Amino acid sequence: MAKFSFKYLAKHSAFYFGGDQPAVSWVERLRCVGGAFLGLMLVLTIAKSLGELSGIGEWLMASLGASALLVFALPGSPMAQPWAVIAGNTLSAVIGISCFHVIDEPLLALPMAGALSILGMFILRCLHPPAAAVALIVVLGHIGHYRYALFPVLVDSVLLVLAGAVYSNLTGKLYPNRPPK
């Protein structure tokens, strides 16, 4: 019979408590956090100003923070690349709005919006996990106008990618990235 000590249990259960996460230096953590702060501040300031100029009250895409995590903390990820961020978010907004219009029952519209957005991202090769949330947010928020897919979703996504590209390249990280061949 194997001996189960605390050390043995801690070692074998570490996976369930983040033990599979790579070690990240404090310099890199601060680089990522600083970029996310500056990038989000820039995007939100510009989007709010554009919203005020155009008289549009909706200027924030709620899943922008999740997109910022990918763009600033994982700039090498295929899911953080410009096409994934911009097309994934925009497509998911369109799908969510369509589900909101076509399906009256929220308990059916929500999973349908999420599932169809994932299918659409697979088809267009623009997988971006926060985008699936965009589809759900649209249905939950009763957003029924397709303009929302353009502003704030498309505009916020483009601004975030641009901020990510400038910041990452200024701080020594290449972004966007091409996948290795």
PDB file of C-alpha atoms in Angstrom:
ATOM      1  CA  MET A   1       0.000   0.000   0.000  1.00  0.00           C
ATOM      2  CA  ALA A   2       1.372   3.394  -0.975  1.00  0.00           C
ATOM      3  CA  LYS A   3       2.097   5.880   1.720  1.00  0.00           C
ATOM      4  CA  PHE A   4       0.093   9.096   1.299  1.00  0.00           C
ATOM      5  CA  SER A   5       1.908  11.914   3.007  1.00  0.00           C
ATOM      6  CA  PHE A   6       0.991  15.566   2.842  1.00  0.00           C
ATOM      7  CA  LYS A   7       3.971  16.162   0.550  1.00  0.00           C
ATOM      8  CA  TYR A   8       2.806  13.382  -1.790  1.00  0.00           C
ATOM      9  CA  LEU A   9      -0.778  14.727  -1.898  1.00  0.00           C
ATOM     10  CA  ALA A  10       0.409  18.300  -2.439  1.00  0.00           C
ATOM     11  CA  LYS A  11       2.655  17.255  -5.317  1.00  0.00           C
ATOM     12  CA  HIS A  12      -0.003  15.176  -7.064  1.00  0.00           C
ATOM     13  CA  SER A  13      -2.855  17.612  -6.559  1.00  0.00           C
ATOM     14  CA  ALA A  14      -0.932  20.781  -7.464  1.00  0.00           C
ATOM     15  CA  PHE A  15      -2.395  20.638 -10.970  1.00  0.00           C
ATOM     16  CA  TYR A  16      -5.843  21.427  -9.549  1.00  0.00           C
ATOM     17  CA  PHE A  17      -4.525  24.542  -7.829  1.00  0.00           C
ATOM     18  CA  GLY A  18      -2.610  26.159 -10.676  1.00  0.00           C
ATOM     19  CA  GLY A  19       0.417  23.908 -10.535  1.00  0.00           C
ATOM     20  CA  ASP A  20       0.326  23.574 -14.310  1.00  0.00           C
ATOM     21  CA  GLN A  21       0.780  27.322 -14.845  1.00  0.00           C
ATOM     22  CA  PRO A  22       4.224  28.409 -16.043  1.00  0.00           C
ATOM     23  CA  ALA A  23       6.377  30.488 -13.750  1.00  0.00           C
ATOM     24  CA  VAL A  24       6.304  34.151 -14.738  1.00  0.00           C
ATOM     25  CA  SER A  25       8.829  36.689 -13.472  1.00  0.00           C
ATOM     26  CA  TRP A  26       7.630  39.769 -11.635  1.00  0.00           C
ATOM     27  CA  VAL A  27       9.083  41.959 -14.369  1.00  0.00           C
ATOM     28  CA  GLU A  28       6.945  40.170 -16.954  1.00  0.00           C
ATOM     29  CA  ARG A  29       3.871  40.264 -14.704  1.00  0.00           C
ATOM     30  CA  LEU A  30       4.260  44.013 -14.260  1.00  0.00           C
ATOM     31  CA  ARG A  31       4.860  44.468 -18.004  1.00  0.00           C
ATOM     32  CA  CYS A  32       1.589  42.651 -18.729  1.00  0.00           C
ATOM     33  CA  VAL A  33      -0.404  44.450 -16.038  1.00  0.00           C
ATOM     34  CA  GLY A  34       0.963  47.839 -17.093  1.00  0.00           C
ATOM     35  CA  GLY A  35       0.104  47.131 -20.716  1.00  0.00           C
ATOM     36  CA  ALA A  36      -3.405  45.986 -19.864  1.00  0.00           C
ATOM     37  CA  PHE A  37      -3.961  49.114 -17.767  1.00  0.00           C
ATOM     38  CA  LEU A  38      -2.629  51.508 -20.397  1.00  0.00           C
ATOM     39  CA  GLY A  39      -4.312  49.672 -23.267  1.00  0.00           C
ATOM     40  CA  LEU A  40      -7.705  49.504 -21.549  1.00  0.00           C
ATOM     41  CA  MET A  41      -7.437  53.125 -20.423  1.00  0.00           C
ATOM     42  CA  LEU A  42      -6.683  54.219 -23.985  1.00  0.00           C
ATOM     43  CA  VAL A  43      -9.444  52.101 -25.543  1.00  0.00           C
ATOM     44  CA  LEU A  44     -12.055  53.134 -22.982  1.00  0.00           C
ATOM     45  CA  THR A  45     -11.172  56.829 -23.232  1.00  0.00           C
ATOM     46  CA  ILE A  46     -11.349  56.836 -27.028  1.00  0.00           C
ATOM     47  CA  ALA A  47     -14.505  54.703 -27.132  1.00  0.00           C
ATOM     48  CA  LYS A  48     -16.262  56.860 -24.526  1.00  0.00           C
ATOM     49  CA  SER A  49     -15.338  59.998 -26.484  1.00  0.00           C
ATOM     50  CA  LEU A  50     -16.590  58.445 -29.728  1.00  0.00           C
ATOM     51  CA  GLY A  51     -19.796  57.421 -27.998  1.00  0.00           C
ATOM     52  CA  GLU A  52     -20.360  60.910 -26.665  1.00  0.00           C
ATOM     53  CA  LEU A  53     -19.616  62.499 -30.061  1.00  0.00           C
ATOM     54  CA  SER A  54     -22.028  60.180 -31.831  1.00  0.00           C
ATOM     55  CA  GLY A  55     -24.684  60.189 -29.121  1.00  0.00           C
ATOM     56  CA  ILE A  56     -24.368  56.432 -28.647  1.00  0.00           C
ATOM     57  CA  GLY A  57     -24.637  55.333 -25.029  1.00  0.00           C
ATOM     58  CA  GLU A  58     -23.096  51.905 -25.536  1.00  0.00           C
ATOM     59  CA  TRP A  59     -19.359  52.403 -25.909  1.00  0.00           C
ATOM     60  CA  LEU A  60     -17.983  49.519 -23.860  1.00  0.00           C
ATOM     61  CA  MET A  61     -17.713  45.850 -24.767  1.00  0.00           C
ATOM     62  CA  ALA A  62     -17.928  44.068 -21.398  1.00  0.00           C
ATOM     63  CA  SER A  63     -15.536  41.237 -22.307  1.00  0.00           C
ATOM     64  CA  LEU A  64     -12.781  43.701 -23.217  1.00  0.00           C
ATOM     65  CA  GLY A  65     -10.862  42.852 -20.041  1.00  0.00           C
ATOM     66  CA  ALA A  66     -10.657  39.185 -21.051  1.00  0.00           C
ATOM     67  CA  SER A  67      -9.459  40.165 -24.523  1.00  0.00           C
ATOM     68  CA  ALA A  68      -6.856  42.440 -22.906  1.00  0.00           C
ATOM     69  CA  LEU A  69      -5.529  39.520 -20.866  1.00  0.00           C
ATOM     70  CA  LEU A  70      -4.846  37.585 -24.056  1.00  0.00           C
ATOM     71  CA  VAL A  71      -3.408  40.529 -25.992  1.00  0.00           C
ATOM     72  CA  PHE A  72      -1.111  41.803 -23.228  1.00  0.00           C
ATOM     73  CA  ALA A  73      -0.273  38.686 -21.181  1.00  0.00           C
ATOM     74  CA  LEU A  74      -0.247  36.088 -23.971  1.00  0.00           C
ATOM     75  CA  PRO A  75       0.647  38.025 -27.130  1.00  0.00           C
ATOM     76  CA  GLY A  76       2.054  34.877 -28.760  1.00  0.00           C
ATOM     77  CA  SER A  77      -1.193  32.939 -28.457  1.00  0.00           C
ATOM     78  CA  PRO A  78      -3.092  32.295 -31.705  1.00  0.00           C
ATOM     79  CA  MET A  79      -6.211  33.409 -29.803  1.00  0.00           C
ATOM     80  CA  ALA A  80      -4.665  36.830 -29.136  1.00  0.00           C
ATOM     81  CA  GLN A  81      -3.811  37.645 -32.749  1.00  0.00           C
ATOM     82  CA  PRO A  82      -5.577  40.549 -34.473  1.00  0.00           C
ATOM     83  CA  TRP A  83      -7.825  38.408 -36.685  1.00  0.00           C
ATOM     84  CA  ALA A  84      -8.946  36.330 -33.717  1.00  0.00           C
ATOM     85  CA  VAL A  85      -9.668  39.350 -31.515  1.00  0.00           C
ATOM     86  CA  ILE A  86     -11.358  41.536 -34.118  1.00  0.00           C
ATOM     87  CA  ALA A  87     -13.220  38.963 -36.195  1.00  0.00           C
ATOM     88  CA  GLY A  88     -14.044  36.709 -33.229  1.00  0.00           C
ATOM     89  CA  ASN A  89     -15.591  39.516 -31.188  1.00  0.00           C
ATOM     90  CA  THR A  90     -17.442  41.105 -34.111  1.00  0.00           C
ATOM     91  CA  LEU A  91     -18.802  37.824 -35.483  1.00  0.00           C
ATOM     92  CA  SER A  92     -19.963  36.777 -32.029  1.00  0.00           C
ATOM     93  CA  ALA A  93     -21.794  40.065 -31.558  1.00  0.00           C
ATOM     94  CA  VAL A  94     -23.615  39.602 -34.878  1.00  0.00           C
ATOM     95  CA  ILE A  95     -24.532  36.025 -33.949  1.00  0.00           C
ATOM     96  CA  GLY A  96     -25.711  37.060 -30.482  1.00  0.00           C
ATOM     97  CA  ILE A  97     -27.872  39.853 -31.904  1.00  0.00           C
ATOM     98  CA  SER A  98     -29.338  37.446 -34.479  1.00  0.00           C
ATOM     99  CA  CYS A  99     -30.160  34.884 -31.793  1.00  0.00           C
ATOM    100  CA  PHE A 100     -31.779  37.617 -29.713  1.00  0.00           C
ATOM    101  CA  HIS A 101     -34.057  38.475 -32.654  1.00  0.00           C
ATOM    102  CA  VAL A 102     -34.856  34.933 -33.778  1.00  0.00           C
ATOM    103  CA  ILE A 103     -35.179  33.025 -30.497  1.00  0.00           C
ATOM    104  CA  ASP A 104     -37.677  34.392 -27.980  1.00  0.00           C
ATOM    105  CA  GLU A 105     -36.731  32.052 -25.130  1.00  0.00           C
ATOM    106  CA  PRO A 106     -33.553  33.301 -23.353  1.00  0.00           C
ATOM    107  CA  LEU A 107     -32.729  29.813 -22.043  1.00  0.00           C
ATOM    108  CA  LEU A 108     -32.462  28.695 -25.654  1.00  0.00           C
ATOM    109  CA  ALA A 109     -31.090  31.943 -27.147  1.00  0.00           C
ATOM    110  CA  LEU A 110     -28.135  32.077 -24.733  1.00  0.00           C
ATOM    111  CA  PRO A 111     -26.631  28.637 -25.392  1.00  0.00           C
ATOM    112  CA  MET A 112     -27.453  28.925 -29.095  1.00  0.00           C
ATOM    113  CA  ALA A 113     -25.625  32.265 -29.303  1.00  0.00           C
ATOM    114  CA  GLY A 114     -22.596  30.863 -27.493  1.00  0.00           C
ATOM    115  CA  ALA A 115     -22.493  27.647 -29.504  1.00  0.00           C
ATOM    116  CA  LEU A 116     -23.045  29.319 -32.880  1.00  0.00           C
ATOM    117  CA  SER A 117     -20.391  31.921 -32.124  1.00  0.00           C
ATOM    118  CA  ILE A 118     -17.913  29.112 -31.430  1.00  0.00           C
ATOM    119  CA  LEU A 119     -18.917  27.393 -34.679  1.00  0.00           C
ATOM    120  CA  GLY A 120     -18.556  30.661 -36.582  1.00  0.00           C
ATOM    121  CA  MET A 121     -15.124  31.280 -35.094  1.00  0.00           C
ATOM    122  CA  PHE A 122     -14.046  27.769 -36.075  1.00  0.00           C
ATOM    123  CA  ILE A 123     -15.254  28.355 -39.639  1.00  0.00           C
ATOM    124  CA  LEU A 124     -13.554  31.763 -39.954  1.00  0.00           C
ATOM    125  CA  ARG A 125     -10.468  30.559 -38.051  1.00  0.00           C
ATOM    126  CA  CYS A 126     -10.736  33.315 -35.465  1.00  0.00           C
ATOM    127  CA  LEU A 127     -11.062  31.495 -32.138  1.00  0.00           C
ATOM    128  CA  HIS A 128     -11.033  34.026 -29.305  1.00  0.00           C
ATOM    129  CA  PRO A 129     -12.538  32.759 -26.008  1.00  0.00           C
ATOM    130  CA  PRO A 130     -13.799  36.160 -24.780  1.00  0.00           C
ATOM    131  CA  ALA A 131     -15.796  36.455 -28.011  1.00  0.00           C
ATOM    132  CA  ALA A 132     -18.113  33.633 -26.943  1.00  0.00           C
ATOM    133  CA  ALA A 133     -18.932  35.827 -23.953  1.00  0.00           C
ATOM    134  CA  VAL A 134     -19.787  38.688 -26.316  1.00  0.00           C
ATOM    135  CA  ALA A 135     -22.575  36.571 -27.834  1.00  0.00           C
ATOM    136  CA  LEU A 136     -23.991  35.853 -24.366  1.00  0.00           C
ATOM    137  CA  ILE A 137     -23.651  39.469 -23.207  1.00  0.00           C
ATOM    138  CA  VAL A 138     -25.629  40.645 -26.233  1.00  0.00           C
ATOM    139  CA  VAL A 139     -28.520  38.285 -25.485  1.00  0.00           C
ATOM    140  CA  LEU A 140     -28.433  39.002 -21.741  1.00  0.00           C
ATOM    141  CA  GLY A 141     -28.319  42.735 -22.401  1.00  0.00           C
ATOM    142  CA  HIS A 142     -31.256  42.590 -24.848  1.00  0.00           C
ATOM    143  CA  ILE A 143     -29.127  44.284 -27.486  1.00  0.00           C
ATOM    144  CA  GLY A 144     -31.091  44.122 -30.703  1.00  0.00           C
ATOM    145  CA  HIS A 145     -29.390  46.569 -33.025  1.00  0.00           C
ATOM    146  CA  TYR A 146     -26.616  45.366 -35.309  1.00  0.00           C
ATOM    147  CA  ARG A 147     -24.792  48.678 -34.941  1.00  0.00           C
ATOM    148  CA  TYR A 148     -23.506  47.290 -31.628  1.00  0.00           C
ATOM    149  CA  ALA A 149     -21.331  44.836 -33.576  1.00  0.00           C
ATOM    150  CA  LEU A 150     -19.602  47.794 -35.229  1.00  0.00           C
ATOM    151  CA  PHE A 151     -19.538  50.136 -32.260  1.00  0.00           C
ATOM    152  CA  PRO A 152     -18.480  49.328 -29.638  1.00  0.00           C
ATOM    153  CA  VAL A 153     -17.411  45.745 -30.466  1.00  0.00           C
ATOM    154  CA  LEU A 154     -15.431  46.196 -33.698  1.00  0.00           C
ATOM    155  CA  VAL A 155     -14.034  49.601 -32.726  1.00  0.00           C
ATOM    156  CA  ASP A 156     -13.024  48.483 -29.211  1.00  0.00           C
ATOM    157  CA  SER A 157     -11.384  45.349 -30.632  1.00  0.00           C
ATOM    158  CA  VAL A 158      -9.387  47.278 -33.246  1.00  0.00           C
ATOM    159  CA  LEU A 159      -8.273  49.846 -30.667  1.00  0.00           C
ATOM    160  CA  LEU A 160      -7.210  47.101 -28.250  1.00  0.00           C
ATOM    161  CA  VAL A 161      -5.172  45.312 -30.928  1.00  0.00           C
ATOM    162  CA  LEU A 162      -3.480  48.566 -31.931  1.00  0.00           C
ATOM    163  CA  ALA A 163      -2.684  49.418 -28.305  1.00  0.00           C
ATOM    164  CA  GLY A 164      -1.379  45.887 -27.786  1.00  0.00           C
ATOM    165  CA  ALA A 165       0.828  46.072 -30.855  1.00  0.00           C
ATOM    166  CA  VAL A 166       2.370  49.399 -29.876  1.00  0.00           C
ATOM    167  CA  TYR A 167       2.890  48.469 -26.219  1.00  0.00           C
ATOM    168  CA  SER A 168       4.197  44.963 -26.825  1.00  0.00           C
ATOM    169  CA  ASN A 169       6.660  46.032 -29.475  1.00  0.00           C
ATOM    170  CA  LEU A 170       7.884  48.966 -27.347  1.00  0.00           C
ATOM    171  CA  THR A 171       8.452  46.608 -24.392  1.00  0.00           C
ATOM    172  CA  GLY A 172      10.269  43.881 -26.311  1.00  0.00           C
ATOM    173  CA  LYS A 173       7.460  41.461 -27.157  1.00  0.00           C
ATOM    174  CA  LEU A 174       6.558  40.826 -30.765  1.00  0.00           C
ATOM    175  CA  TYR A 175       2.881  41.329 -31.524  1.00  0.00           C
ATOM    176  CA  PRO A 176       1.199  40.317 -33.714  1.00  0.00           C
ATOM    177  CA  ASN A 177       2.846  36.946 -34.232  1.00  0.00           C
ATOM    178  CA  ARG A 178       2.955  34.494 -37.067  1.00  0.00           C
ATOM    179  CA  PRO A 179       2.563  30.865 -36.079  1.00  0.00           C
ATOM    180  CA  PRO A 180       5.698  28.726 -36.410  1.00  0.00           C
ATOM    181  CA  LYS A 181       5.810  26.662 -39.595  1.00  0.00           C
TER     182      LYS A 181
END
